[in-house]
XYZ file of C-alpha atoms in Angstrom:
643
model
C 62.114 8.009 45.407
C 59.683 6.623 44.301
C 62.021 4.657 41.633
C 64.258 1.439 42.336
C 68.033 2.760 42.410
C 70.543 1.048 40.340
C 74.042 0.963 40.510
C 75.013 0.780 36.832
C 78.176 -1.494 36.053
C 78.977 -1.135 32.676
C 82.104 0.906 31.679
C 85.512 -0.941 32.850
C 85.782 -4.838 33.228
C 89.183 -7.838 33.170
C 88.975 -9.830 30.834
C 90.485 -12.569 30.516
C 90.359 -15.561 27.662
C 91.675 -18.872 27.295
C 90.939 -21.782 24.855
C 89.336 -24.476 25.331
C 91.473 -27.204 25.200
C 93.841 -25.597 28.498
C 90.208 -24.680 29.924
C 89.349 -28.220 30.092
C 92.851 -29.731 30.815
C 93.573 -27.385 34.212
C 90.070 -27.167 35.742
C 91.043 -24.687 37.312
C 88.614 -23.314 40.042
C 87.327 -19.397 38.451
C 84.530 -18.476 41.675
C 86.982 -15.516 41.981
C 89.311 -12.570 40.643
C 92.325 -14.283 42.880
C 92.005 -17.685 42.037
C 91.515 -15.483 38.062
C 94.790 -13.784 38.496
C 96.389 -17.455 39.381
C 95.391 -19.164 36.465
C 98.799 -17.629 34.654
C 96.213 -17.252 31.435
C 95.927 -14.279 29.414
C 93.807 -10.949 29.761
C 92.994 -7.199 28.124
C 91.171 -3.835 29.158
C 87.555 -4.425 28.454
C 84.812 -2.547 28.027
C 80.535 -3.759 28.442
C 79.446 -3.295 27.491
C 81.137 -4.985 24.756
C 82.614 -7.751 22.583
C 85.530 -10.067 22.946
C 87.134 -8.668 19.677
C 87.094 -5.016 19.964
C 88.588 -5.488 23.358
C 91.461 -7.463 21.124
C 91.274 -4.826 17.952
C 91.805 -1.310 20.895
C 94.720 -4.316 22.573
C 97.067 -3.818 19.027
C 96.295 -7.454 18.584
C 93.452 -7.876 16.276
C 93.147 -5.175 13.453
C 89.642 -4.215 12.382
C 87.045 -7.493 12.387
C 85.976 -6.340 8.665
C 88.820 -4.801 6.805
C 90.201 -7.662 3.907
C 88.998 -10.900 5.014
C 90.022 -10.320 9.121
C 86.708 -11.582 10.346
C 87.888 -15.755 8.951
C 91.236 -14.999 10.757
C 88.743 -14.236 13.126
C 87.595 -17.801 13.487
C 90.727 -18.828 14.919
C 88.235 -17.034 18.599
C 85.117 -19.823 18.183
C 86.339 -21.532 21.093
C 87.827 -19.511 23.934
C 86.526 -19.216 27.254
C 86.511 -15.422 27.978
C 86.182 -14.931 31.799
C 84.975 -10.793 33.119
C 86.167 -9.393 35.967
C 86.129 -6.245 38.294
C 84.347 -5.182 42.546
C 81.110 -2.954 42.902
C 81.082 -1.232 45.635
C 77.801 -0.613 47.774
C 77.111 1.159 50.748
C 73.912 0.160 51.592
C 72.875 -4.037 53.041
C 71.386 -5.378 50.019
C 68.791 -7.530 50.516
C 65.346 -10.142 49.358
C 64.843 -7.138 47.382
C 68.092 -6.223 45.538
C 68.778 -7.903 42.088
C 71.830 -8.038 39.825
C 70.495 -6.978 36.338
C 72.252 -8.511 33.220
C 70.731 -6.662 30.352
C 72.041 -9.150 27.553
C 75.145 -12.103 27.697
C 76.802 -13.616 24.440
C 75.666 -16.653 25.795
C 76.225 -19.006 27.599
C 76.751 -18.179 31.326
C 77.998 -19.116 34.822
C 77.499 -15.756 37.138
C 79.709 -16.198 40.954
C 80.012 -13.192 42.756
C 81.527 -12.907 46.216
C 82.912 -16.747 44.475
C 79.714 -18.165 44.575
C 78.089 -18.930 41.936
C 74.285 -17.254 41.668
C 73.530 -18.161 38.656
C 73.126 -19.162 35.183
C 72.618 -17.065 31.578
C 71.486 -20.251 28.359
C 70.055 -17.029 25.740
C 71.585 -13.768 24.623
C 68.410 -12.161 23.593
C 66.775 -11.361 26.912
C 67.698 -10.125 30.003
C 68.704 -11.665 33.349
C 68.089 -11.692 37.173
C 69.697 -12.026 39.683
C 68.059 -12.210 43.421
C 70.016 -12.915 46.559
C 72.784 -12.815 44.728
C 75.224 -13.722 47.355
C 76.369 -9.458 47.502
C 76.979 -7.445 50.514
C 77.773 -3.881 51.929
C 81.292 -3.001 51.083
C 83.251 -4.848 47.788
C 82.138 -7.563 45.946
C 83.706 -9.420 43.550
C 81.893 -10.389 40.001
C 82.645 -13.225 37.504
C 81.271 -13.765 34.314
C 82.627 -16.767 32.829
C 81.581 -17.471 28.952
C 81.222 -20.917 27.708
C 82.545 -20.158 24.456
C 79.153 -21.985 22.132
C 80.852 -24.044 19.886
C 81.628 -25.897 22.966
C 77.805 -25.960 24.307
C 76.378 -26.708 21.589
C 77.951 -30.065 21.777
C 75.552 -30.563 24.969
C 73.194 -30.220 23.155
C 71.344 -33.872 21.013
C 70.873 -32.488 18.006
C 67.407 -34.462 15.524
C 68.126 -34.886 11.799
C 65.155 -32.922 11.231
C 66.577 -30.268 12.208
C 68.527 -28.200 9.472
C 70.831 -24.677 8.373
C 73.372 -24.498 11.159
C 74.605 -27.889 12.289
C 75.012 -28.057 16.752
C 74.388 -24.233 16.535
C 71.188 -24.292 16.088
C 70.660 -25.323 20.205
C 72.197 -22.086 21.334
C 69.901 -19.298 21.456
C 72.402 -16.411 20.032
C 71.236 -14.032 17.148
C 69.841 -16.451 14.385
C 73.484 -14.391 11.590
C 76.517 -15.189 13.362
C 77.147 -18.637 12.064
C 77.586 -16.535 9.045
C 74.242 -14.954 6.552
C 74.429 -13.454 2.900
C 74.902 -10.553 4.257
C 76.996 -10.732 7.262
C 80.459 -11.913 7.949
C 80.638 -15.135 10.323
C 80.917 -14.439 13.768
C 80.519 -16.207 16.550
C 81.522 -13.261 19.055
C 80.510 -12.937 23.021
C 80.126 -10.737 25.844
C 78.716 -8.929 27.929
C 77.326 -7.055 24.959
C 74.058 -5.156 27.445
C 74.622 -2.695 29.484
C 74.022 -4.513 33.046
C 73.450 -2.677 36.152
C 72.435 -3.186 40.288
C 68.443 -3.443 41.345
C 67.392 -1.810 43.732
C 63.295 -2.084 43.916
C 61.435 -0.599 46.418
C 58.911 -2.735 48.660
C 56.813 -1.307 47.253
C 56.428 -0.857 44.283
C 54.514 -1.215 40.274
C 56.121 -3.864 38.452
C 53.928 -3.618 35.305
C 50.830 -2.476 33.868
C 49.463 -3.561 30.780
C 47.356 -1.366 28.121
C 45.115 -2.191 25.841
C 41.609 -1.096 23.699
C 38.496 -2.532 24.851
C 36.927 -0.194 22.711
C 37.287 2.709 20.879
C 35.130 4.681 18.508
C 37.302 7.204 15.360
C 33.870 9.200 14.955
C 33.614 11.066 18.272
C 36.958 10.510 19.263
C 36.060 7.287 22.236
C 38.016 5.320 23.893
C 37.265 2.528 26.600
C 41.534 1.573 28.019
C 42.457 -1.153 30.227
C 45.203 -1.619 32.126
C 45.986 -4.850 33.890
C 48.717 -3.708 37.099
C 50.698 -6.269 38.817
C 52.069 -3.934 42.790
C 54.427 -5.773 44.889
C 53.381 -4.633 48.017
C 55.351 -3.952 51.719
C 51.995 -4.295 53.859
C 49.624 -7.287 53.708
C 46.616 -5.557 53.952
C 46.307 -4.201 50.393
C 43.175 -1.980 51.590
C 45.621 0.734 52.805
C 47.226 1.204 49.451
C 45.639 2.637 46.039
C 47.019 2.561 42.560
C 45.634 6.264 40.561
C 47.047 6.368 36.623
C 46.903 9.474 34.824
C 46.485 10.414 31.334
C 47.500 12.997 28.941
C 48.058 13.942 24.654
C 47.332 17.961 24.519
C 44.001 18.912 25.454
C 43.029 14.855 25.906
C 43.677 13.996 29.521
C 42.006 10.806 31.852
C 41.703 9.505 35.550
C 41.708 5.711 36.496
C 42.455 4.293 39.740
C 40.789 3.473 43.579
C 41.648 1.076 46.279
C 43.808 -1.855 46.141
C 41.453 -5.558 46.744
C 44.923 -7.492 45.680
C 48.275 -6.202 44.119
C 47.649 -7.695 40.382
C 43.947 -6.686 39.165
C 41.663 -4.292 36.082
C 41.554 -1.105 36.434
C 38.728 0.612 33.370
C 39.440 4.837 32.103
C 36.917 6.553 29.616
C 38.524 8.122 27.381
C 36.600 11.648 25.407
C 38.305 13.689 23.317
C 41.000 10.642 22.007
C 43.854 11.237 20.193
C 44.630 8.452 18.114
C 48.259 7.022 17.252
C 48.302 6.435 13.800
C 50.654 5.655 10.744
C 52.535 7.801 9.087
C 51.078 9.733 6.040
C 47.452 8.625 7.603
C 47.027 11.212 10.907
C 48.726 12.344 13.754
C 50.999 9.222 15.707
C 49.462 10.942 19.337
C 51.137 8.957 22.622
C 49.870 9.632 25.979
C 51.870 9.861 29.131
C 50.670 8.348 30.827
C 52.025 7.856 34.867
C 49.974 5.369 37.569
C 50.857 5.986 41.337
C 51.202 3.439 43.903
C 50.025 5.034 47.675
C 50.263 3.986 50.569
C 48.596 5.483 54.003
C 47.787 8.350 51.323
C 51.012 8.519 50.296
C 52.872 8.282 47.150
C 54.985 5.403 46.874
C 56.462 4.304 44.210
C 55.819 5.980 40.622
C 55.502 4.475 37.442
C 55.387 6.040 33.949
C 55.593 4.643 29.805
C 53.942 6.468 27.288
C 51.433 4.873 24.215
C 48.438 5.817 21.557
C 45.453 4.634 21.247
C 44.716 2.158 18.914
C 42.939 -0.895 17.019
C 44.931 -3.109 14.475
C 43.645 -6.007 12.815
C 44.968 -8.703 9.873
C 43.024 -9.410 6.638
C 43.822 -13.060 4.739
C 43.498 -15.170 3.504
C 45.802 -18.468 2.168
C 46.379 -18.241 -1.009
C 45.850 -16.157 -4.157
C 45.790 -15.781 -7.650
C 46.052 -14.222 -11.007
C 42.158 -13.066 -10.530
C 43.777 -11.038 -7.476
C 40.947 -13.971 -5.420
C 42.903 -13.297 -1.889
C 44.145 -11.120 0.372
C 46.590 -9.140 2.939
C 45.236 -6.371 4.157
C 46.365 -3.988 7.640
C 43.450 -1.412 9.149
C 44.488 0.966 11.398
C 41.868 1.473 14.162
C 39.184 0.557 10.972
C 40.884 1.841 7.985
C 42.991 0.628 5.685
C 46.748 0.974 5.609
C 48.676 1.196 2.434
C 52.415 -0.483 3.962
C 55.591 1.209 2.161
C 58.832 0.667 3.762
C 62.074 -1.970 5.231
C 63.427 -3.561 6.447
C 65.569 -3.739 9.009
C 68.746 -5.562 9.616
C 71.453 -5.750 12.468
C 73.462 -2.689 12.085
C 76.485 -4.066 13.532
C 78.031 -7.549 13.524
C 78.962 -6.853 17.312
C 76.031 -5.446 19.185
C 77.350 -4.055 21.840
C 77.729 -1.200 19.291
C 73.879 -1.529 17.931
C 72.671 1.140 20.832
C 74.809 4.505 19.082
C 74.904 4.174 15.831
C 71.322 4.145 16.537
C 70.421 7.117 16.660
C 72.314 7.850 13.871
C 70.609 5.423 11.481
C 67.182 5.837 12.937
C 66.531 9.358 10.678
C 66.129 7.304 7.758
C 63.138 5.789 7.867
C 61.209 8.886 8.329
C 63.800 11.144 5.348
C 62.887 8.295 2.710
C 59.211 8.180 3.586
C 58.559 4.239 5.421
C 55.562 4.002 7.910
C 56.540 0.390 8.092
C 59.348 -1.473 9.129
C 59.495 -4.831 9.348
C 62.386 -6.255 11.890
C 64.297 -9.406 10.719
C 63.776 -12.906 12.488
C 68.067 -12.962 12.599
C 69.100 -9.989 14.803
C 68.047 -9.930 17.683
C 65.457 -7.763 19.333
C 66.039 -4.128 18.764
C 67.158 -1.729 21.910
C 64.329 0.521 23.090
C 65.493 3.715 21.310
C 64.032 1.946 18.046
C 60.881 1.334 19.480
C 60.761 4.445 20.495
C 61.967 6.073 17.836
C 59.179 3.771 15.774
C 56.541 5.272 18.354
C 56.835 9.146 17.767
C 57.379 8.439 14.730
C 53.300 6.660 13.279
C 55.880 4.381 11.551
C 54.486 0.061 11.667
C 56.658 -2.097 13.433
C 56.392 -6.092 12.075
C 58.121 -8.064 14.624
C 59.108 -11.412 13.611
C 60.588 -13.470 16.839
C 64.613 -14.472 16.371
C 64.351 -17.501 14.002
C 65.360 -17.074 10.605
C 65.655 -20.222 7.909
C 66.299 -22.476 9.829
C 64.613 -26.138 11.187
C 65.783 -25.445 15.279
C 64.788 -28.107 17.589
C 61.658 -29.425 18.713
C 62.528 -31.344 21.779
C 61.113 -30.553 24.938
C 63.751 -28.561 26.500
C 64.599 -26.854 23.714
C 60.876 -24.992 23.188
C 60.756 -24.453 26.950
C 64.202 -22.332 26.477
C 61.653 -20.147 23.552
C 59.191 -19.945 25.693
C 60.991 -18.365 28.406
C 62.773 -16.259 25.415
C 59.032 -15.043 23.574
C 57.088 -14.913 27.186
C 60.414 -12.103 27.650
C 60.123 -10.532 24.628
C 56.556 -10.217 24.498
C 56.594 -8.410 27.867
C 58.942 -6.147 27.045
C 58.099 -5.040 23.881
C 53.961 -5.155 24.230
C 53.641 -1.698 25.580
C 56.368 0.060 22.336
C 51.622 1.204 20.137
C 54.285 0.615 16.557
C 54.641 -2.719 17.097
C 51.605 -3.983 14.958
C 52.452 -7.616 14.069
C 54.271 -10.441 16.222
C 55.802 -13.289 13.407
C 57.278 -16.299 14.010
C 60.344 -16.312 12.109
C 61.307 -15.026 8.251
C 61.297 -17.884 6.391
C 60.982 -21.108 8.245
C 58.269 -22.190 7.281
C 59.526 -22.260 3.507
C 62.435 -24.328 4.955
C 60.892 -26.653 6.409
C 59.445 -26.811 1.852
C 63.242 -27.021 1.317
C 64.819 -29.518 4.155
C 67.330 -31.153 2.378
C 64.981 -32.338 -0.411
C 62.982 -34.493 2.600
C 59.401 -31.476 2.129
C 57.452 -31.965 5.239
C 54.510 -29.757 6.387
C 55.747 -26.362 8.494
C 52.880 -26.343 10.304
C 54.613 -29.053 12.392
C 56.559 -26.973 14.026
C 55.407 -26.509 17.847
C 57.724 -23.350 18.006
C 55.645 -21.185 15.390
C 52.679 -23.644 15.921
C 52.115 -23.843 19.869
C 55.329 -22.602 22.106
C 54.944 -18.496 20.137
C 50.152 -18.587 20.599
C 50.452 -19.989 23.926
C 52.266 -17.097 24.379
C 50.670 -14.720 23.299
C 47.209 -16.363 24.496
C 48.084 -15.363 28.036
C 50.586 -12.330 28.182
C 49.336 -10.882 24.633
C 45.765 -11.118 22.970
C 45.875 -7.539 21.169
C 48.288 -8.130 17.759
C 48.042 -10.473 14.719
C 50.335 -13.052 14.835
C 51.876 -14.645 11.876
C 53.122 -18.157 12.258
C 56.513 -17.507 9.838
C 57.510 -14.934 7.123
C 55.812 -15.924 4.194
C 53.378 -18.555 6.432
C 52.424 -21.310 4.828
C 49.596 -23.036 6.773
C 47.731 -26.070 5.527
C 45.264 -25.623 2.625
C 48.931 -23.577 0.575
C 50.963 -25.943 2.015
C 49.094 -29.019 0.743
C 47.680 -26.668 -2.803
C 51.394 -25.555 -3.607
C 49.000 -22.708 -4.516
C 50.737 -18.744 -4.364
C 50.765 -17.249 -1.310
C 49.843 -14.227 -0.365
C 52.251 -12.452 1.093
C 55.438 -13.279 0.411
C 59.476 -12.443 -0.881
C 60.031 -11.865 -3.678
C 63.946 -12.630 -4.822
C 63.301 -15.152 -8.084
C 67.095 -15.648 -10.366
C 67.676 -11.931 -9.589
C 67.213 -11.918 -13.934
C 66.131 -8.562 -15.306
C 63.848 -6.641 -12.647
C 60.810 -6.346 -15.086
C 61.407 -9.499 -16.311
C 58.822 -12.867 -16.022
C 59.054 -13.748 -12.233
C 58.586 -10.102 -10.632
C 56.134 -8.611 -13.303
C 54.094 -12.375 -13.038
C 53.958 -12.233 -9.674
C 51.030 -12.787 -8.068
C 50.830 -11.519 -4.614
C 49.671 -8.844 -2.101
C 52.232 -8.043 -0.025
C 55.809 -8.486 -0.627
C 57.423 -8.947 2.690
C 60.990 -9.008 1.543
C 62.333 -7.650 -2.153
C 65.609 -5.920 -3.775
C 68.354 -5.892 -5.725
C 71.306 -5.806 -5.861
C 73.913 -2.908 -5.686
C 77.499 -1.629 -4.968
C 78.485 -0.413 -2.776
C 80.475 3.561 -3.668
C 84.022 3.402 -4.305
C 84.797 5.513 -1.722
C 83.130 3.322 0.793
C 84.420 -0.020 -0.031
C 88.111 1.143 -0.071
C 87.245 1.238 2.964
C 87.162 -3.239 3.707
C 89.416 -4.203 0.289
C 92.835 -3.730 0.095
C 94.178 -1.339 -2.464
C 95.703 -4.265 -4.441
C 91.924 -5.899 -4.659
C 89.929 -3.068 -5.296
C 89.247 -3.579 -9.748
C 88.321 -6.109 -11.438
C 86.587 -8.502 -8.847
C 87.287 -11.904 -10.968
C 90.610 -13.652 -9.646
C 91.461 -14.173 -12.987
C 90.042 -12.304 -16.632
C 88.507 -15.839 -17.253
C 87.327 -16.731 -13.395
C 84.191 -15.809 -12.094
C 85.467 -16.432 -7.824
C 86.082 -12.612 -6.600
C 88.583 -11.958 -5.431
C 89.599 -13.037 -1.377
C 88.349 -9.799 0.136
C 85.506 -9.261 -2.316
C 84.634 -12.244 -1.719
C 84.706 -12.318 2.045
C 82.655 -8.714 1.343
C 79.508 -11.097 0.057
C 80.100 -12.623 3.522
C 81.155 -15.659 1.536
C 82.708 -17.856 5.019
C 84.931 -18.853 3.399
C 87.076 -17.285 0.289
C 87.746 -20.179 -1.921
C 85.237 -20.701 -3.784
C 83.338 -23.361 -1.881
C 80.805 -21.638 0.372
C 77.936 -20.284 -1.886
C 77.755 -17.117 -1.140
C 80.561 -15.931 -3.885
C 77.921 -15.823 -5.981
C 76.498 -13.099 -5.534
C 78.995 -11.038 -7.463
C 79.075 -12.195 -10.911
C 75.102 -12.180 -10.158
C 75.828 -8.085 -9.763
C 77.364 -8.246 -12.625
C 74.949 -9.771 -14.590
C 72.148 -7.248 -13.576
C 74.992 -4.122 -14.552
C 75.246 -5.729 -18.127
C 71.791 -7.157 -18.839
C 71.305 -2.613 -18.441
C 73.904 -1.466 -19.715
C 75.053 -3.287 -22.627
C 78.649 -1.595 -22.693
C 79.585 -3.654 -19.463
C 78.698 -6.805 -21.474
C 82.264 -6.935 -23.244
C 85.163 -5.761 -21.481
C 84.058 -4.569 -17.623
C 87.364 -4.443 -16.805
C 88.289 -1.922 -18.677
C 84.875 0.045 -17.961
C 86.249 1.198 -14.445
C 85.271 0.430 -10.955
C 84.280 4.159 -10.131
C 81.836 3.733 -13.623
C 80.516 -0.160 -12.600
C 79.739 1.532 -9.210
C 77.164 3.769 -10.567
C 76.260 1.598 -12.608
C 75.336 -0.947 -10.137
C 73.741 1.272 -7.897
C 71.323 2.597 -10.776
C 70.512 -1.186 -11.660
C 69.138 -1.571 -8.566
C 67.827 2.040 -8.284
C 65.646 1.290 -11.156
C 64.742 -1.663 -9.298
C 63.597 -0.708 -7.103
C 61.367 1.518 -8.610
C 60.182 -0.366 -10.610
C 59.136 -2.582 -7.965
C 57.529 0.065 -5.403
C 55.952 1.631 -8.923
C 54.360 -2.181 -9.253
C 52.491 -2.147 -5.947
C 51.135 1.262 -5.856
C 50.084 1.432 -9.524
C 47.442 -1.935 -8.552
C 46.614 -0.446 -4.684
C 44.734 -2.034 -3.129
C 44.891 -5.331 -5.364
C 48.485 -4.374 -4.123
C 48.627 -3.070 -0.302
C 52.102 -3.284 1.220
C 56.052 -3.328 -0.019
C 58.871 -3.981 2.237
C 62.435 -3.725 -0.021
C 65.309 -5.640 0.998
C 66.950 -3.001 3.351
C 67.419 0.472 4.625
C 71.051 -0.830 6.032
């Protein structure tokens, strides 16, 4: 075998759950399955990957969380302790190369194996590996105890400068989970990504980082660097060699030789090079690369990767003006690229379902002609299938790190946790050619300026000005980095001038109004307009008696409960500001279609939905055309959003 071997832990688990008050009062030892069962708490069958609400739904305990106001009814589960248990049989005796791996645990968890606490997890966004995990040959017990995030967050003191999410800002969950303007509040938990036991080979390739040292498009040549880290079972490195080969059509390269050390760098020259180009600018060529580790001329490990040859550069200025004296332009392989694409937001509030939904959604990117996608910072970091698809289809990725619309803690402890997150994400994703920009967050610079009326300079943000750059300087110096979107550097903050890159939202009035028609930015990384779902979709999650009209009373702007809930309001009584979006959507229809101004209710749901969708389509058509007809004064538009 030339690879590590895995035993999947996906599938059937048992989920035991208990309210925090009872858990604290009883103070039970839950380190073994027998002790969990003896507690007398409720349990259900569970699936991994999964989320506990989906297990509750399968067990008949709750209805579809998306229907009506059901997700609001589920707030009562936010204080549940979740205890996942299962057994696994090992046919071999584990050693120091045996790893217990979790791709994603949401969120604050203790991991017990055969009665012993072997580690903890504190971040749903990154994987965790546990060596020396107390596994043995034969039957093993695994117990995962997840503390409710609402309770765990109280461990961390919050400073008055942290705004936009309460104490939950201290917990590394996907930001959208606290409730957003595009997603319901779902403070879910569970083992949401695959998990396994991995037997690593004693001789192995741990990582290879490939980057372009130089290239000439006209001559079709390139020089590549391969930085490798290997683990060797024997002391004498001289007995090992590493050979790296790549192939893309009729273009091939080969490099390698004897190892002097487990860490090093090898160069490779490529003639007749096939370059990776964004969609509509050329073919997204990818090389199939195989690295083989030999011991005494016998192959002992094989490492495969797919990567393209390309360079990326971002030319930008801090600000711009009506005369267009500024710039925000990407260059791929030295060529200017006009960006036309969509923002990418969560495909499901329950992220254990992401992987199964992605194959249906991803082809939409190519179907509508996108050559780019912006991974919004309120989300999780997507599954590998997403990045592979973009690599293969020439879709450039603008990758936010997972902070959004809030000022998160700045203390040393939080910065250290975030450093680990950034490091793991960069190491995981840097091999994807499609990622052409790292961005520090979504709208956090702007939040420093909102900040409950207390304007502060966003350039003091340790997370985006120190933590992320420190990681990128060490692990990925090949891509541009933008600290925030939009980015307010010292010049922008002190002068108040217009940014070269902006999120164009404004008053959401007539789409050809002054705000949209007079924006001076060069690049819009967010812009959009409201649109009502089709009635066939609305009927899937709104009760029949609430379908039409949307108002709770003829003279009220407060929507009916189901409409309010699906405007992503956390409460439906009007206390949550997001309910205004239904009225806003109605106003946009009336702006374009005067017939709706006198008696909207009489027009009926079908006509309202159709008119709203036409309004949205015309708005986005105008936004896109305005940028395209002024190319290269304007260099890209990423509209909101595909799903």
